[in-house]
Amino acid sequence: MDQPVEGFSKLSKEEKIDWIARRYTANPEATIKLLQQYWNSDKQLQQLHDEFIENTLTNFYLPLGVAPNFLINGKLYAIPMAIEESSVVAAASKAAKFWLDRGGFRAEVLGTEKIGQVHFLYFGDPRQLSEFIEGLQPLLRADAQGLTANMEKRGGGISSIELRDKTSDIEGYYQLHCTFETLDAMGANFINSCLEQFGATLVREAGKYPDFAKLDPPVEILMSILSNYVPNCLVRAEVSCPVADLGAESGISGADFARKMVQAVAVANSEPYRAVTHNKGIMNGVDAVVLATGNDFRAVEACVHAYASRSGQYRSLSRAEVSNGTFRFWMDLPLALGTVGGLTGLHPLVRMAHEILQKPNAPELMQLVAVAGLAQNFAALRSLVTVGIQRGHMKMHLLNILNQLSATGQEKEILIDHFKTHTVTHNAVVKALEAHRALK
Ligand code: MEV
């Protein structure tokens, strides 16, 4: 068996690349060349990227596209999206255009509460703990003053600190369940620092509390960490229009289209197998904007899917209805996003994405991200209940297939033209390219 490597992080970037290439790849010289090809020629810019994480070898590109014509709360936006899936930006743009002519999207923030917890063990009298924590409230806040002063100046800070008894789940297990207002910051560092301070105050003061004298230790901290589940950091995005304004959709009437949309959402609401794919379509839009704006898409993903399961069953995030002749399509989405801190001020493309979005604050960014998700869901359902998804998908995938087949620029042009009137399948593209090459 190969020996593990010692002190890898201390090697220079060149040494790391050399080691990886020689140890794990068949053609080390080609690997080294490939990795170097993706380095930025601007050394300072490359160093910035190198320092985002440990053991950086090179950069990993994703396309950054933009979906224009999003009318949101009466203002026009072009939404930057970082994503590899070929049909996503096209679908978002189409949905934006569709709703542009029908009053656009509306979005509203319903709450901005963030959450963190100190998980600890205590094996004494629950009433004594409750009294102790009640008395400790001012000190918990005072000890965290150094951390919260700036946030408080801007109107944020610690909102509540609540003792929760979880001993029916785990023996001796209690929490300080804390809520925060972190304004334009996603808030992870702020919250975690506050929680660790709460933990330290709790241990110190419990050690001096006379009622706990017989307990050894009086309390034991298990961990202090924010929760990425933020059901009260919630934004609503919606569209609506008279059914009559929906217009005929690929062979079906506006009324039938509205009915099928409502039924498609009902299916996703009742059937988890469908709900996962339905919500995945929403996340195509959400993640692409979250990534482009330098936010934590893993946190958003984890939270959104927990929220989709809040009834005890995994369900559709979006909802649809027809009422009094009006079609309404909407979604509430929990989103913990930041427009300051983290990558937002560091990554030049992220900074630019914020500029394209007209420098939103965090609540505004929540609205834009939710709209991108709703638009994506609308576009997917619209295809699914009319012409099917593959027509659009394969059309967008055509270029990928042509690239896989090493088509030249001229061949691509000719084949894209050909497939305007023919159905795209991998086989059909191979055949058409062969036929075209045989003619030459
Ligand atoms: C593909 O990335 C997303 C869809 O499958 C979403 C859906 O089925 O609603 C098209």
Tab-separated table of C-alpha atoms in Angstrom, residues 22-262:
chain	number	residue	atom	x	y	z
A	22	ARG	CA	3.242	11.838	-10.360
A	23	ARG	CA	1.430	9.826	-7.765
A	24	TYR	CA	-2.066	9.680	-9.230
A	25	THR	CA	-2.059	10.464	-12.948
A	26	ALA	CA	-0.893	8.459	-15.961
A	27	ASN	CA	0.727	11.395	-17.720
A	28	PRO	CA	2.197	13.730	-15.078
A	29	GLU	CA	3.564	16.242	-17.583
A	30	ALA	CA	0.132	16.615	-19.189
A	31	THR	CA	-1.517	16.958	-15.753
A	32	ILE	CA	0.931	19.656	-14.679
A	33	LYS	CA	0.383	21.518	-17.960
A	34	LEU	CA	-3.405	21.293	-17.595
A	35	LEU	CA	-3.373	22.575	-14.016
A	36	GLN	CA	-1.101	25.453	-15.007
A	37	GLN	CA	-3.314	26.299	-17.981
A	38	TYR	CA	-6.046	27.279	-15.555
A	39	TRP	CA	-3.818	29.607	-13.531
A	40	ASN	CA	-4.537	33.277	-13.946
A	41	SER	CA	-1.754	35.237	-15.631
A	42	ASP	CA	-2.327	38.048	-13.123
A	43	LYS	CA	-0.198	36.770	-10.232
A	44	GLN	CA	-1.971	38.844	-7.589
A	45	LEU	CA	-5.390	37.618	-8.694
A	46	GLN	CA	-4.133	34.046	-8.686
A	47	GLN	CA	-2.747	34.445	-5.193
A	48	LEU	CA	-6.099	35.753	-3.996
A	49	HIS	CA	-7.781	32.592	-5.286
A	50	ASP	CA	-5.007	30.366	-3.960
A	51	GLU	CA	-5.592	31.729	-0.488
A	52	PHE	CA	-9.356	31.090	-0.373
A	53	ILE	CA	-8.670	27.475	0.620
A	54	GLU	CA	-5.806	25.197	1.581
A	55	ASN	CA	-3.810	23.116	-0.916
A	56	THR	CA	-5.004	25.043	-3.980
A	57	LEU	CA	-3.679	23.555	-7.210
A	58	THR	CA	-5.520	25.640	-9.767
A	59	ASN	CA	-8.875	27.258	-10.498
A	60	PHE	CA	-12.014	25.358	-11.371
A	61	TYR	CA	-14.120	27.208	-13.935
A	62	LEU	CA	-17.896	27.352	-14.047
A	63	PRO	CA	-19.669	29.472	-16.626
A	64	LEU	CA	-21.007	32.760	-15.310
A	65	GLY	CA	-24.054	33.759	-17.348
A	66	VAL	CA	-26.738	36.335	-16.976
A	67	ALA	CA	-30.529	36.164	-17.318
A	68	PRO	CA	-31.861	39.604	-18.273
A	69	ASN	CA	-35.352	41.134	-18.196
A	70	PHE	CA	-36.340	40.185	-14.652
A	71	LEU	CA	-38.960	42.684	-13.529
A	72	ILE	CA	-39.013	42.393	-9.723
A	73	ASN	CA	-41.114	44.720	-7.590
A	74	GLY	CA	-41.238	47.117	-10.536
A	75	LYS	CA	-37.446	47.242	-11.081
A	76	LEU	CA	-35.574	45.586	-13.952
A	77	TYR	CA	-32.694	43.250	-13.148
A	78	ALA	CA	-30.230	41.113	-15.052
A	79	ILE	CA	-29.460	38.157	-12.793
A	80	PRO	CA	-25.945	36.657	-12.817
A	81	MET	CA	-25.876	32.881	-12.569
A	82	ALA	CA	-22.891	30.546	-12.089
A	83	ILE	CA	-23.907	27.090	-13.261
A	84	GLU	CA	-22.786	24.264	-15.512
A	85	GLU	CA	-26.206	22.917	-16.538
A	86	SER	CA	-26.797	24.036	-20.118
A	87	SER	CA	-30.523	24.864	-19.988
A	88	VAL	CA	-30.752	26.824	-16.726
A	89	VAL	CA	-29.894	30.366	-17.839
A	90	ALA	CA	-31.966	29.985	-20.999
A	91	ALA	CA	-34.959	28.791	-18.968
A	92	ALA	CA	-34.613	31.653	-16.472
A	93	SER	CA	-34.428	34.186	-19.297
A	94	LYS	CA	-37.532	32.724	-20.939
A	95	ALA	CA	-39.516	32.823	-17.692
A	96	ALA	CA	-38.346	36.392	-17.046
A	97	LYS	CA	-39.549	37.443	-20.499
A	98	PHE	CA	-42.867	35.656	-20.032
A	99	TRP	CA	-43.613	37.500	-16.786
A	100	LEU	CA	-42.190	40.805	-18.000
A	101	ASP	CA	-45.304	41.156	-20.141
A	102	ARG	CA	-47.570	40.161	-17.247
A	103	GLY	CA	-46.572	42.517	-14.453
A	104	GLY	CA	-43.320	40.854	-13.441
A	105	PHE	CA	-42.404	39.166	-10.152
A	106	ARG	CA	-43.222	40.364	-6.675
A	107	ALA	CA	-41.078	39.496	-3.700
A	108	GLU	CA	-41.308	40.256	-0.019
A	109	VAL	CA	-39.134	39.373	2.980
A	110	LEU	CA	-41.246	37.760	5.719
A	111	GLY	CA	-38.505	37.496	8.351
A	112	THR	CA	-34.752	37.739	8.865
A	113	GLU	CA	-34.196	35.736	12.062
A	114	LYS	CA	-30.992	33.687	12.324
A	115	ILE	CA	-30.462	30.943	14.878
A	116	GLY	CA	-27.639	29.442	16.907
A	117	GLN	CA	-27.451	26.996	19.797
A	118	VAL	CA	-25.225	26.165	22.723
A	119	HIS	CA	-25.707	22.437	23.332
A	120	PHE	CA	-24.826	21.457	26.883
A	121	LEU	CA	-25.250	18.823	29.574
A	122	TYR	CA	-26.644	19.399	33.059
A	123	PHE	CA	-27.700	16.719	35.532
A	124	GLY	CA	-29.214	18.804	38.356
A	125	ASP	CA	-32.677	20.117	39.185
A	126	PRO	CA	-34.279	21.584	36.006
A	127	ARG	CA	-35.957	24.411	37.984
A	128	GLN	CA	-32.625	25.539	39.418
A	129	LEU	CA	-31.132	25.605	35.909
A	130	SER	CA	-34.079	27.628	34.652
A	131	GLU	CA	-33.649	30.204	37.455
A	132	PHE	CA	-29.902	30.316	36.894
A	133	ILE	CA	-30.263	30.998	33.146
A	134	GLU	CA	-32.944	33.620	33.784
A	135	GLY	CA	-30.574	35.472	36.108
A	136	LEU	CA	-27.682	34.996	33.706
A	137	GLN	CA	-29.351	36.772	30.746
A	138	PRO	CA	-27.826	40.245	31.363
A	139	LEU	CA	-24.343	38.787	31.869
A	140	LEU	CA	-24.562	36.615	28.741
A	141	ARG	CA	-25.288	39.772	26.759
A	142	ALA	CA	-22.760	41.928	28.628
A	143	ASP	CA	-19.932	39.418	28.122
A	144	ALA	CA	-20.704	39.368	24.374
A	145	GLN	CA	-20.691	43.190	24.136
A	146	GLY	CA	-17.283	43.300	22.486
A	147	LEU	CA	-18.658	41.098	19.724
A	148	THR	CA	-22.071	42.693	19.361
A	149	ALA	CA	-21.328	46.432	19.706
A	150	ASN	CA	-20.836	47.085	15.968
A	151	MET	CA	-23.808	44.974	14.935
A	152	GLU	CA	-25.985	46.752	17.544
A	153	LYS	CA	-24.912	50.171	16.241
A	154	ARG	CA	-26.402	49.175	12.893
A	155	GLY	CA	-29.618	47.815	14.446
A	156	GLY	CA	-28.773	44.125	14.743
A	157	GLY	CA	-27.419	41.848	17.458
A	158	ILE	CA	-28.719	39.197	19.835
A	159	SER	CA	-32.526	38.995	19.761
A	160	SER	CA	-33.222	36.273	22.329
A	161	ILE	CA	-31.539	33.625	24.478
A	162	GLU	CA	-33.861	30.846	25.553
A	163	LEU	CA	-33.232	27.736	27.635
A	164	ARG	CA	-34.634	24.586	26.047
A	165	ASP	CA	-35.012	21.340	27.938
A	166	LYS	CA	-34.262	18.433	25.597
A	167	THR	CA	-33.928	15.796	28.311
A	168	SER	CA	-36.861	13.798	26.938
A	169	ASP	CA	-34.654	13.138	23.864
A	170	ILE	CA	-31.216	12.766	25.489
A	171	GLU	CA	-30.418	12.476	29.206
A	172	GLY	CA	-29.079	15.734	30.641
A	173	TYR	CA	-29.306	17.572	27.305
A	174	TYR	CA	-30.231	21.275	27.308
A	175	GLN	CA	-29.771	24.102	24.843
A	176	LEU	CA	-29.419	27.808	24.812
A	177	HIS	CA	-31.506	28.426	21.710
A	178	CYS	CA	-30.536	31.894	20.529
A	179	THR	CA	-31.862	34.131	17.797
A	180	PHE	CA	-29.969	36.926	16.062
A	181	GLU	CA	-30.432	39.756	13.603
A	182	THR	CA	-27.335	39.881	11.432
A	183	LEU	CA	-28.504	42.538	8.916
A	184	ASP	CA	-26.485	42.323	5.683
A	185	ALA	CA	-24.099	39.648	6.944
A	186	MET	CA	-24.887	35.961	6.556
A	187	GLY	CA	-23.721	36.020	10.143
A	188	ALA	CA	-22.037	32.649	10.639
A	189	ASN	CA	-18.889	34.068	12.249
A	190	PHE	CA	-20.791	36.606	14.334
A	191	ILE	CA	-23.224	33.983	15.610
A	192	ASN	CA	-20.567	31.357	16.316
A	193	SER	CA	-18.421	33.862	18.212
A	194	CYS	CA	-21.408	34.958	20.330
A	195	LEU	CA	-22.345	31.335	21.040
A	196	GLU	CA	-18.816	30.409	22.129
A	197	GLN	CA	-18.845	33.411	24.450
A	198	PHE	CA	-22.230	32.320	25.868
A	199	GLY	CA	-20.738	28.871	26.489
A	200	ALA	CA	-17.741	30.363	28.322
A	201	THR	CA	-19.984	32.611	30.462
A	202	LEU	CA	-22.254	29.673	31.234
A	203	VAL	CA	-19.393	27.455	32.452
A	204	ARG	CA	-17.725	30.251	34.453
A	205	GLU	CA	-20.897	31.379	36.212
A	206	ALA	CA	-22.244	27.848	36.795
A	207	GLY	CA	-18.966	27.102	38.596
A	208	LYS	CA	-19.756	29.874	41.100
A	209	TYR	CA	-23.495	29.212	41.468
A	210	PRO	CA	-24.247	27.955	45.007
A	211	ASP	CA	-27.165	25.702	43.956
A	212	PHE	CA	-24.843	23.764	41.637
A	213	ALA	CA	-22.140	23.213	44.295
A	214	LYS	CA	-22.719	19.455	44.412
A	215	LEU	CA	-22.556	19.005	40.627
A	216	ASP	CA	-19.223	18.081	39.084
A	217	PRO	CA	-19.074	19.690	36.610
A	218	PRO	CA	-22.140	21.911	37.015
A	219	VAL	CA	-22.556	22.138	33.239
A	220	GLU	CA	-20.608	20.678	30.329
A	221	ILE	CA	-20.639	22.372	26.924
A	222	LEU	CA	-20.966	19.904	24.070
A	223	MET	CA	-20.809	22.400	21.223
A	224	SER	CA	-21.738	25.903	20.236
A	225	ILE	CA	-22.765	26.410	16.628
A	226	LEU	CA	-25.170	28.316	14.422
A	227	SER	CA	-28.075	26.460	12.867
A	228	ASN	CA	-28.328	26.560	9.105
A	229	TYR	CA	-32.039	25.877	9.517
A	230	VAL	CA	-33.617	29.341	9.387
A	231	PRO	CA	-37.376	28.886	8.864
A	232	ASN	CA	-37.968	32.461	10.015
A	233	CYS	CA	-35.444	33.975	7.629
A	234	LEU	CA	-38.025	33.739	4.920
A	235	VAL	CA	-38.795	35.385	1.599
A	236	ARG	CA	-41.867	35.077	-0.618
A	237	ALA	CA	-41.649	35.329	-4.401
A	238	GLU	CA	-44.735	35.264	-6.577
A	239	VAL	CA	-46.288	35.904	-9.946
A	240	SER	CA	-49.924	36.153	-10.935
A	241	CYS	CA	-52.074	37.170	-13.882
A	242	PRO	CA	-55.559	36.619	-15.215
A	243	VAL	CA	-55.789	33.132	-16.707
A	244	ALA	CA	-56.928	34.827	-19.918
A	245	ASP	CA	-53.523	36.600	-20.115
A	246	LEU	CA	-51.542	33.360	-19.934
A	247	GLY	CA	-52.199	32.855	-23.641
A	248	ALA	CA	-52.186	29.584	-25.526
A	249	GLU	CA	-49.160	27.463	-24.602
A	250	SER	CA	-47.745	25.078	-27.211
A	251	GLY	CA	-51.064	23.697	-28.300
A	252	ILE	CA	-53.062	24.039	-25.066
A	253	SER	CA	-55.333	26.882	-23.996
A	254	GLY	CA	-54.418	29.312	-21.208
A	255	ALA	CA	-57.080	27.736	-19.010
A	256	ASP	CA	-55.720	24.221	-19.575
A	257	PHE	CA	-52.174	25.453	-19.019
A	258	ALA	CA	-53.141	27.030	-15.678
A	259	ARG	CA	-54.997	23.870	-14.641
A	260	LYS	CA	-52.071	21.626	-15.537
A	261	MET	CA	-49.627	23.901	-13.694
A	262	VAL	CA	-51.775	23.721	-10.563
